[in-house]
XYZ file of C-alpha atoms in Angstrom:
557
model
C 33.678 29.786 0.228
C 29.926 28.429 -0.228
C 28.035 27.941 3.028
C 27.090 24.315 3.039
C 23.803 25.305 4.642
C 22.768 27.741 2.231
C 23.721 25.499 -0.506
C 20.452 23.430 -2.748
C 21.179 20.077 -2.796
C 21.827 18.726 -6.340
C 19.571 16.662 -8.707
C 21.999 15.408 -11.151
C 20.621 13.945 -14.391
C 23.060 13.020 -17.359
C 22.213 11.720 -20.719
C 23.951 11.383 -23.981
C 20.816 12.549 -25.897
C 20.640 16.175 -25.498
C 17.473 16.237 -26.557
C 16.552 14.191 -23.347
C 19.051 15.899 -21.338
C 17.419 18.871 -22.267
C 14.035 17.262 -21.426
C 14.975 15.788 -17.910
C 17.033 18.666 -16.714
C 13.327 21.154 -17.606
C 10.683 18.304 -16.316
C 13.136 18.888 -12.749
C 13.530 22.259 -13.048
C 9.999 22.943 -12.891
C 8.606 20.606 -10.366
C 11.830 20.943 -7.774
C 13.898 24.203 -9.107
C 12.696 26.210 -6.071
C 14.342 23.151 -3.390
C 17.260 22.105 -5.387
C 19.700 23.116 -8.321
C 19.585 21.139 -11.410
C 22.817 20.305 -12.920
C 22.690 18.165 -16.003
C 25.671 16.269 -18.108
C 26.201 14.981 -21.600
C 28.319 12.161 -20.427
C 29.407 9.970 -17.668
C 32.936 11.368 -17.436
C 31.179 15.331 -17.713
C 29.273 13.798 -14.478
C 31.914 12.309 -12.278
C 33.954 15.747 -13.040
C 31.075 17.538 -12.244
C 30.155 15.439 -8.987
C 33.966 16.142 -8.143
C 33.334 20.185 -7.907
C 30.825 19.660 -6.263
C 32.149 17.250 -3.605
C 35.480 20.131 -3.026
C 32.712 23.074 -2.906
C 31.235 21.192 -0.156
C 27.749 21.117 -2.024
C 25.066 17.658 -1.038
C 23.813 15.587 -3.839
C 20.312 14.329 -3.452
C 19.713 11.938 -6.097
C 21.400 10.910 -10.004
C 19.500 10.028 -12.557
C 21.794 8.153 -15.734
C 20.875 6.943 -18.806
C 21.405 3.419 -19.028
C 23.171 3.115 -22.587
C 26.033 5.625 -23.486
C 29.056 5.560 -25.586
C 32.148 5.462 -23.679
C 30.492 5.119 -20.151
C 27.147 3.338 -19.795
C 25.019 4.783 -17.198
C 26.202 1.288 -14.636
C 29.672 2.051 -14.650
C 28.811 5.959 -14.117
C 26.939 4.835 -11.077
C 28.962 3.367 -9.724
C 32.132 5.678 -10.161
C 29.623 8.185 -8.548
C 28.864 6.306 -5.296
C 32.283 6.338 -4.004
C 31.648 10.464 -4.379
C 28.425 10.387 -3.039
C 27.282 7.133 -1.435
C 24.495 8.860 0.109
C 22.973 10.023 -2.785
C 19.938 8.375 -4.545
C 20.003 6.672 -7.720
C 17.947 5.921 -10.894
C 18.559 4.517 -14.084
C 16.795 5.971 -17.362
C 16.043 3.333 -19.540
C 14.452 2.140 -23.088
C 11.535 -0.130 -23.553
C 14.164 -2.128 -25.456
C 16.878 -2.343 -22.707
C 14.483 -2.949 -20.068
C 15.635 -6.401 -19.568
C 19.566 -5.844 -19.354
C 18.865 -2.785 -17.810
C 17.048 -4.515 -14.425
C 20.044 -7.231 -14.666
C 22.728 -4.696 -14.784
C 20.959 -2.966 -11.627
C 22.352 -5.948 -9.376
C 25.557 -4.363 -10.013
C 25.114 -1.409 -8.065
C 22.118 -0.696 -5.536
C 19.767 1.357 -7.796
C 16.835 2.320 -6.206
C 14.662 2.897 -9.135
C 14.539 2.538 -13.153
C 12.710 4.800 -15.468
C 11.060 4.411 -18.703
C 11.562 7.060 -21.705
C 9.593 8.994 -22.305
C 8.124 9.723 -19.119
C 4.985 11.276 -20.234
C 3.317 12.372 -18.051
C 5.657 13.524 -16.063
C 3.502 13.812 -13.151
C 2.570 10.152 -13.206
C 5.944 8.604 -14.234
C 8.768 10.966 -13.429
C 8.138 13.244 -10.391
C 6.791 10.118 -8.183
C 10.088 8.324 -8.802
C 12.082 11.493 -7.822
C 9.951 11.984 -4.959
C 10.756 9.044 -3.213
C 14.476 9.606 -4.437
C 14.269 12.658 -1.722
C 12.486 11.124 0.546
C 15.132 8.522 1.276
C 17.614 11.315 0.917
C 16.424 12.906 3.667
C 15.940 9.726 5.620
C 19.223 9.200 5.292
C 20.714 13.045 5.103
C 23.818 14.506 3.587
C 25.040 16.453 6.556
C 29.036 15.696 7.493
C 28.938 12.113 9.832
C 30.581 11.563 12.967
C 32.041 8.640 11.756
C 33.064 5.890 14.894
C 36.711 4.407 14.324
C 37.168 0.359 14.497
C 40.993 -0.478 15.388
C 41.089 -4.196 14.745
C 42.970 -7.001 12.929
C 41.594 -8.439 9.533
C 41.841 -11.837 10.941
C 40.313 -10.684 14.486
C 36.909 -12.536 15.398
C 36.191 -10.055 17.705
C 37.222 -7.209 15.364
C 34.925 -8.728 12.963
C 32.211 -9.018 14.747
C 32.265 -5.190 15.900
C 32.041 -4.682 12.198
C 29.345 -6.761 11.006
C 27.216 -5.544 14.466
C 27.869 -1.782 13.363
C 27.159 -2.146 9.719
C 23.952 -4.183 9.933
C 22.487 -1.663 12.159
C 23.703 0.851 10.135
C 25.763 2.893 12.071
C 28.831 4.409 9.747
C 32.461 3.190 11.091
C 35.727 3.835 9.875
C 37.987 0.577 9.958
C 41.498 0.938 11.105
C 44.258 -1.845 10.513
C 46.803 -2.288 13.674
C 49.115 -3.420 11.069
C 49.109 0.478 9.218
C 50.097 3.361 10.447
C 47.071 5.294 11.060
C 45.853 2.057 13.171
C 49.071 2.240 14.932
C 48.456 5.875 15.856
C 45.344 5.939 16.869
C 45.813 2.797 19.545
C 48.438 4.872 20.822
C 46.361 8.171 21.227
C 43.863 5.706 23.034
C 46.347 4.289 25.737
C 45.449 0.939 24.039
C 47.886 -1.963 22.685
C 47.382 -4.434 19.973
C 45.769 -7.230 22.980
C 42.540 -4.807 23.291
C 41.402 -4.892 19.746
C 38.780 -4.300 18.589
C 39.469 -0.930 20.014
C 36.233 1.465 19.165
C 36.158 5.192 19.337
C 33.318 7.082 19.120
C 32.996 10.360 17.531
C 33.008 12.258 21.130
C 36.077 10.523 22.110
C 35.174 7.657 24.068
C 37.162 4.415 24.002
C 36.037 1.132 24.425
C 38.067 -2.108 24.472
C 36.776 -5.334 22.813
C 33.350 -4.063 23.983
C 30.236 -6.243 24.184
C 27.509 -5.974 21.960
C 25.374 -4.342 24.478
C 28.087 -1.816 25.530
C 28.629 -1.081 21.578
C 25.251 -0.069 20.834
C 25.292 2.178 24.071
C 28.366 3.685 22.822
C 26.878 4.393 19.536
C 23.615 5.897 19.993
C 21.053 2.399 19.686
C 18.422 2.150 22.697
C 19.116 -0.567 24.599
C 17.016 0.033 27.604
C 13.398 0.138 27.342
C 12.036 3.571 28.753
C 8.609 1.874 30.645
C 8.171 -1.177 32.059
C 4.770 -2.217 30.742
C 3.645 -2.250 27.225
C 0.417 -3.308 24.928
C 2.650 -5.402 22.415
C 6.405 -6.853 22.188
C 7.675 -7.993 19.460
C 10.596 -10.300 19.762
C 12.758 -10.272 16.898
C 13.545 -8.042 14.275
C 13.163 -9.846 11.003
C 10.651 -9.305 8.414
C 7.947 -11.388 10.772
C 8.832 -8.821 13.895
C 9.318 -6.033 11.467
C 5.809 -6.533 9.995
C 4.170 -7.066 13.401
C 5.889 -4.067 14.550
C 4.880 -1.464 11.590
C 1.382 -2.737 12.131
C 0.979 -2.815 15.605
C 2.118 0.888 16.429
C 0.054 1.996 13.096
C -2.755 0.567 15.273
C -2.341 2.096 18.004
C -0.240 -0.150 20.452
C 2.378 0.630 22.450
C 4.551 -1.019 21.099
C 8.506 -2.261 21.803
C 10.628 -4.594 19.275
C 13.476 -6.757 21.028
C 16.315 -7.751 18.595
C 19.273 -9.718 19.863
C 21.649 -8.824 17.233
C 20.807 -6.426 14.348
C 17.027 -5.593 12.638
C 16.705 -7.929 9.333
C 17.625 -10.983 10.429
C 18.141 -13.124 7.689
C 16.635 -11.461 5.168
C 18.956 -8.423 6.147
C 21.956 -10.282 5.388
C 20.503 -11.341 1.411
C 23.230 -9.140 -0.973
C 19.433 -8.912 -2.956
C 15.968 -10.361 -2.876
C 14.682 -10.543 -6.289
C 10.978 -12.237 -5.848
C 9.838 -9.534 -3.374
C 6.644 -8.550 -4.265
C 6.941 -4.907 -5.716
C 10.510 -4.720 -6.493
C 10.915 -5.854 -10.117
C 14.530 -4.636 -10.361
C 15.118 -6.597 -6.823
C 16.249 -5.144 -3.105
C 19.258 -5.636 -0.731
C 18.193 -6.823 2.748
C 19.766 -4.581 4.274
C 17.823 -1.575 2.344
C 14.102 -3.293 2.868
C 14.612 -3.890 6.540
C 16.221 -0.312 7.139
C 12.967 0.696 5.291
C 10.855 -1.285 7.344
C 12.815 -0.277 10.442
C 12.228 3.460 9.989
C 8.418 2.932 9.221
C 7.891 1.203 12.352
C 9.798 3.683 14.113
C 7.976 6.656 11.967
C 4.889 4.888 13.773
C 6.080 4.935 17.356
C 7.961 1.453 17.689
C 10.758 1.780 20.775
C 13.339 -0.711 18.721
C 15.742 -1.871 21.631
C 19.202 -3.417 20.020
C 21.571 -5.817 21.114
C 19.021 -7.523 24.104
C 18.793 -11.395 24.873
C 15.737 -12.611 25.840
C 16.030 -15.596 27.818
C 12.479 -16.033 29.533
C 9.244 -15.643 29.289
C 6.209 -16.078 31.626
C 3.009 -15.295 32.184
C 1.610 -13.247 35.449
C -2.053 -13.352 35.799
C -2.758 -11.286 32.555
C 0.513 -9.751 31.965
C 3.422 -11.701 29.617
C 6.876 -10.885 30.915
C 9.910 -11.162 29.391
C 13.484 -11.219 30.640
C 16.547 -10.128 29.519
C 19.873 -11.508 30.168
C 21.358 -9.060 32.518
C 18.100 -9.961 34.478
C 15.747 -6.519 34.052
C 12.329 -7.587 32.297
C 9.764 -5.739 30.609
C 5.878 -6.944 30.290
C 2.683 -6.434 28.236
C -0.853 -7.653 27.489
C 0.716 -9.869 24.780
C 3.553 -11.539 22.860
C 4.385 -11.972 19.770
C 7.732 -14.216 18.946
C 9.259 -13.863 15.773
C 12.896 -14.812 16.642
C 13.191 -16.597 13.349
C 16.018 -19.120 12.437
C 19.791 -19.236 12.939
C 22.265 -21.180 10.242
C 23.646 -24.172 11.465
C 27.411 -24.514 12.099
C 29.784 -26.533 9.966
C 30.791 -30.039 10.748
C 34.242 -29.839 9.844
C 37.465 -29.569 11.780
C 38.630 -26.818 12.458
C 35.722 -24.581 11.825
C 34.528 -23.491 15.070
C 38.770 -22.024 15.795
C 38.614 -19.766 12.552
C 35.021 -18.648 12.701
C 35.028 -14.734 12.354
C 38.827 -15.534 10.353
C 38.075 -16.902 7.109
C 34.600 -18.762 7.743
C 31.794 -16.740 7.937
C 28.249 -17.341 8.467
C 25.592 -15.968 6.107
C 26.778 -13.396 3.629
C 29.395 -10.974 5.688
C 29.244 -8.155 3.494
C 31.935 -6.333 4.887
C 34.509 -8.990 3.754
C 33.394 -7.984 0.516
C 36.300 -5.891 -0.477
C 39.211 -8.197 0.933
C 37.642 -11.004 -1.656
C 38.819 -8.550 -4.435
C 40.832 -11.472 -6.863
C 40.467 -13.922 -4.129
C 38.677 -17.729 -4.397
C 35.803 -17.597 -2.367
C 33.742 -20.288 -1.449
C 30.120 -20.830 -0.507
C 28.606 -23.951 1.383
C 24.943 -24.389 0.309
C 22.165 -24.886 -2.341
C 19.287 -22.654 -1.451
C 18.416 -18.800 -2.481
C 20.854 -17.428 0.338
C 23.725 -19.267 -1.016
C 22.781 -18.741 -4.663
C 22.280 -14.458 -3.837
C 26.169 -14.596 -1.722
C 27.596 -16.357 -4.901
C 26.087 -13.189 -7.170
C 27.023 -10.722 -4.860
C 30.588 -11.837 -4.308
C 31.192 -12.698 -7.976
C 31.712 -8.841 -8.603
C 34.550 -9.126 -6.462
C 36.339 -12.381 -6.031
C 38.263 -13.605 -8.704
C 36.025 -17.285 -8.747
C 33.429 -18.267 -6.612
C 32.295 -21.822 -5.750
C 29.076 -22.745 -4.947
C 29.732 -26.276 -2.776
C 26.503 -28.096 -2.699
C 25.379 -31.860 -0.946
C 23.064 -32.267 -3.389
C 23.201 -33.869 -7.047
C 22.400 -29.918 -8.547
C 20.713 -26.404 -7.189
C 17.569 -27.398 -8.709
C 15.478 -28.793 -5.898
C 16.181 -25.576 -3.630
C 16.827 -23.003 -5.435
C 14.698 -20.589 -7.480
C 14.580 -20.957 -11.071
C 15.682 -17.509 -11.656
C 18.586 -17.820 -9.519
C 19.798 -20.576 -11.373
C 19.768 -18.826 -14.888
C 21.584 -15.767 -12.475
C 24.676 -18.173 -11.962
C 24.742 -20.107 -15.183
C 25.034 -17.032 -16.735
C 28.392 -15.214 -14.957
C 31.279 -17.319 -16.154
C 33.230 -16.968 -12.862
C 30.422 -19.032 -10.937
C 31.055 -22.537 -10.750
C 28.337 -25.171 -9.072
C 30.075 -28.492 -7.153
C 27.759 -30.787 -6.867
C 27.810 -33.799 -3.981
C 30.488 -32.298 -2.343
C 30.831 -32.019 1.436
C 33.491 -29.886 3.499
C 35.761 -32.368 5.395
C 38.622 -29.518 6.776
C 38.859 -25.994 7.177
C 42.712 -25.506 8.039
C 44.877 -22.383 9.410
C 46.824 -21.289 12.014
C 45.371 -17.737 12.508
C 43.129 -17.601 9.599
C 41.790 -19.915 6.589
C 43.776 -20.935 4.187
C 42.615 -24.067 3.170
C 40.301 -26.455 2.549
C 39.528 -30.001 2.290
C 36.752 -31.256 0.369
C 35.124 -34.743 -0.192
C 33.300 -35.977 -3.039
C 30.271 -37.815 -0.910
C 29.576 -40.356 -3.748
C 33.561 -41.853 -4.493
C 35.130 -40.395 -1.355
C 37.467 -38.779 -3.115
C 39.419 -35.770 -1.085
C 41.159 -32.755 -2.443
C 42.214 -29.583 -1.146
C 41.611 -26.201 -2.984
C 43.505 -22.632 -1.222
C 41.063 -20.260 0.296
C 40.405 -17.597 2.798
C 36.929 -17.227 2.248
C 34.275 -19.463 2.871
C 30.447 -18.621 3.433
C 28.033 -20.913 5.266
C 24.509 -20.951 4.452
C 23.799 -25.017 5.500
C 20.183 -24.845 7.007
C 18.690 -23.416 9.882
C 17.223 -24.099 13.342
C 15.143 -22.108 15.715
C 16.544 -20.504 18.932
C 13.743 -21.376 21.238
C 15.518 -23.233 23.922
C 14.536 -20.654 26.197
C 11.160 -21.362 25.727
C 11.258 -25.109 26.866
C 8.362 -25.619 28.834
C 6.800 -22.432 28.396
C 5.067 -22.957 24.928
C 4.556 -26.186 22.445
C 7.243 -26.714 20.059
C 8.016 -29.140 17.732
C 10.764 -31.991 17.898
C 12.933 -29.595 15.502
C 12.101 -26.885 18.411
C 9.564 -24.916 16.012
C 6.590 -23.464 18.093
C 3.686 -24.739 17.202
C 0.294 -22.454 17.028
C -3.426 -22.577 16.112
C -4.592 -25.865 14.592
C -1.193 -27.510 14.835
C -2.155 -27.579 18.805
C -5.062 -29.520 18.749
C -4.929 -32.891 18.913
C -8.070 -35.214 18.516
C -10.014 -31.656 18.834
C -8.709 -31.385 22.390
C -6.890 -28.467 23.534
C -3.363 -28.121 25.009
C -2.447 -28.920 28.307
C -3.012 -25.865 30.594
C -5.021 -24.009 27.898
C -7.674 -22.013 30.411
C -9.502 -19.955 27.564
C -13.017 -21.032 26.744
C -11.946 -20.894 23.262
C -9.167 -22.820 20.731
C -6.185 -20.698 20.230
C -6.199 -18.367 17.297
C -4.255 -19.423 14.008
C -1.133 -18.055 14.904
C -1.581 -18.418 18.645
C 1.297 -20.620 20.871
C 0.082 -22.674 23.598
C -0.248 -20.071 25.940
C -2.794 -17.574 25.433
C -1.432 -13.657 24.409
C 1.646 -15.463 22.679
C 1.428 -15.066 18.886
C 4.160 -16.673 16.349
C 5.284 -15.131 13.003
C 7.665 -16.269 10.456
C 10.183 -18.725 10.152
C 10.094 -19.800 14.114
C 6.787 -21.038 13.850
C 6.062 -24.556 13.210
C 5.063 -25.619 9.239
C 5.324 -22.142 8.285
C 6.322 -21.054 4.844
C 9.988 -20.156 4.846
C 9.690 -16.886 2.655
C 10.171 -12.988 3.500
C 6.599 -11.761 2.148
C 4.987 -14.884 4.421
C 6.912 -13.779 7.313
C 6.190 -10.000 6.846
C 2.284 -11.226 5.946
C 2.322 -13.244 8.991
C 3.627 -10.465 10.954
C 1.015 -7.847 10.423
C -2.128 -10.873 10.880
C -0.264 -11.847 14.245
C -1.112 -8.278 14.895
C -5.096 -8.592 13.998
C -5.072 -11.591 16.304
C -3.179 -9.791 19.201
C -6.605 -6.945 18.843
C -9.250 -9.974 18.964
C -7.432 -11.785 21.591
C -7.177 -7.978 23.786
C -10.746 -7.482 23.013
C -11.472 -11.146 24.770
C -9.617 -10.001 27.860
């Protein structure tokens, strides 16, 4: 029997060529033989059997490099064979000058995390960077046996699915258990629980919780939810690419520094299947893998991240800015920065507030990904969110319609997107159509639609449909405390001064800074702030200047 921790990991490389096989397999050898064994294939179906030894023999994978165009298996379809093996491992995809293009479209498929160029002469420049950074996330990540935490719940369960969507977006691994099989069934009954307490969630150690809160299930599970002082140099409210940003930059610099998220780090952005026009990732990114990224580099830094915490106040104290929490503890600091961002706005049709969680979902749900396998799925809206769901569930459902108000996706969607969906035949675009119904007893099953220029009604059979209708800020809470907007966006900086006079109760000797709210030490970045542009680079941009502000405005004090 091999000792798992005496075991190299594996760099895996397989190409059709042996001559490049040959190539790859030395270039490795020599730069990473002493850390890791080399195994190399001549074809997919060599790899997956050899990825299947390995996986019996107990033996961690580190990364796979494929070679985008072989006979039989192309280097896409060997990926992704491979990830239900190894979904931990790292992937690249060797590719021609010539197949460049198809190559980087067939990477949406699966979640490569880099593409390479033959030849890769040098390799020091080309190759070994590339695998570097394979490892690197590798290790971030590691290959060790998980504790995996059980979900008991019903596919149609709101609650149950929103245990699932809180654990996966913050990336903790869960195991989901139907009460209608019999390993569901079982494990209920080991727990002393009944079918009426789902979700029922049991942690590795044992520990069962009953349709826990969010708060409880991030205690349960290993997230911080309690900050450990009670005074800080910098919080950062909201994890999104604005409070991301902010929060990389501000513990960099040397401030204490503590990011609040209500629900999961990403926001938005976190839920985009893949962000194409990211500057830097030419093959495109999930949300979910930037903002895990992002999260571990401001943690790598010194951020405290606190998970699952509602903010519902803030206030200032001579100097200090204080924040409170719903269970009523508060934390404080020299300054503020919001970056709560935007939430979608709800459907106005009947019956969609009932099955919420149970066939209509809000944003893209990626964990009803698999239970849209040959299913019609729907998708309510015409800007890039909508238009990346529609991609991302069109390798699963059997048809996806995009359902837009609008005469066509041109005015809000990007160009690129559009040429995305023309080009897979099972996306179809319905223009000036509005959702009248959603209908089922204990799940959707139906829906009416309207044609808003005749008024014509028809109803098409569904049990997926994905919302992505807007957005509005969550800054009721801040009534009263800082300038906003008539939409409730806070307004900063120049937007504050009106006639060249300053705000009511400003007391600085000074206008406020560009990205300043109404009351001194508060900073805004990203989508909450008033006129600001509605992109992930200007929210992560305006995250890391809210930061150079929050240094002039301490140096002022």
């Amino acid at each position: 029997m091999i000792d798992r921790r005496a075991a190299k990991p594996v760099l895996l490389t397989v190409d059709d060529d042996p001559g490049v096989s040959r190539a790859v397999a030395r270039d490795l050898r020599r730069r990473y033989g002493e850390d890791f064994r080399i195994v190399r294939a001549d074809s997919g179906r060599d790899a997956l059997d050899a990825l299947k030894e390995l996986k019996l023999r107990g033996e961690p994978v580190a990364a796979m490099l494929a070679d985008y165009r072989m006979p039989e298996m192309t280097g896409i379809d060997f990926l992704e064979q491979a990830m239900d093996l190894f979904p931990r491992a790292r992937r690249a995809l060797l590719t021609a000058y010539a197949d460049t293009d198809a190559a980087i479209q067939a990477i949406n498929v699966v979640d490569v995390d880099h593409y390479l160029l033959k030849p890769w002469d040098p390799p020091e420049e080309k190759l070994y960077p590339v695998v570097d950074a394979l490892i690197e996330m590798w290790r971030a990540t590691g290959e060790s046996p998980v504790d995996e935490v059980k979900v008991v719940g019903h596919r149609w369960s709101a609650p149950s699915f929103a245990a699932r969507e809180f654990l996966a977006r913050n990336t903790v691994p869960y195991r989901w258990f139907s009460v209608d099989e019999p390993e569901g069934q079982r494990l209920l009954s080991a727990a002393g629980a009944t079918p009426d307490d789902i979700p029922v969630v049991i942690t590795p150690d044992g520990r069962v919780l009953r349709t826990p809160s969010e708060v409880e299930l991030a205690g349960a599970v290993g997230l911080s939810t309690a900050p450990s002082a009670d005074f800080y140099d910098l919080i950062v409210i909201g994890a999104g690419p604005a409070g991301l940003g902010a929060a990389v930059y501000g513990a960099s610099e040397g401030l204490r520094t503590v990011l609040v998220e209500r629900e999961a780090t990403g926001g938005q952005a976190g839920q985009s299947s893949r962000i194409e026009n990211y500057l830097g990732f030419p093959d495109g990114v999930s949300g979910s893998q930037l903002t895990d990224r992002a999260r571990r580099q401001a943690v790598k830094f010194g951020t405290e991240v606190l998970a699952a915490r509602d903010v519902v106040a803030l206030e200032a104290r001579g100097s200090a800015r204080v924040v409170r929490f719903g269970d009523g503890t508060e934390v404080a600091a020299h300054a503020v920065i919001l970056a709560t961002g935007v939430a979608y706005r709800t459907l106005d049709a009947d019956g969609s507030d009932r099955l919420t969680g149970r066939g209509v979902y809000y944003g893209s749900a990626n964990t009803e990904a698999p239970s849209c396998a040959g299913q019609a799925v729907y998708v309510v809206g015409g800007a890039n969110s909508a238009g990346q769901a529609a991609v991302f569930f069109s390798r699963h459902a059997r048809s996806v319609t995009i359902l837009v108000r609008g005469e066509s996706l041109k005015r809000s969607m990007s160009h690129y997107l559009i040429e995305q969906i023309e080009a897979i035949d099972t996306i179809a675009v319905r223009p000036n159509t509005i959702v009248d119904e959603v209908v089922g007893d204990d799940h959707l099953v139906r829906l009416r639609l309207r044609d808003r220029l005749t008024d014509a009604v028809d109803e098409v059979e569904s049990n997926h449909l994905f919302v992505f209708i807007g957005a509005r800020p969550h800054t009721d809470w801040l009534d009263g405390v800082v300038e906003r907007d008539p939409l409730g966006f806070v307004r900063t900086g120049p937007d504050l001064l009106v006639s060249g006079e300053r705000p009511a109760g400003w007391t600085l000797d000074r206008d406020p800074y560009y990205l300043e709210s109404s009351l001194p030490g508060v900073f805004v970045a990203g989508d909450v702030r008033s006129e600001s542009v509605k992109r992930v680079a200007a929210a992560v941009g305006e995250g890391a200047m809210a930061v150079t502000l929050v240094h002039r405005y301490l140096e002022d004090q």
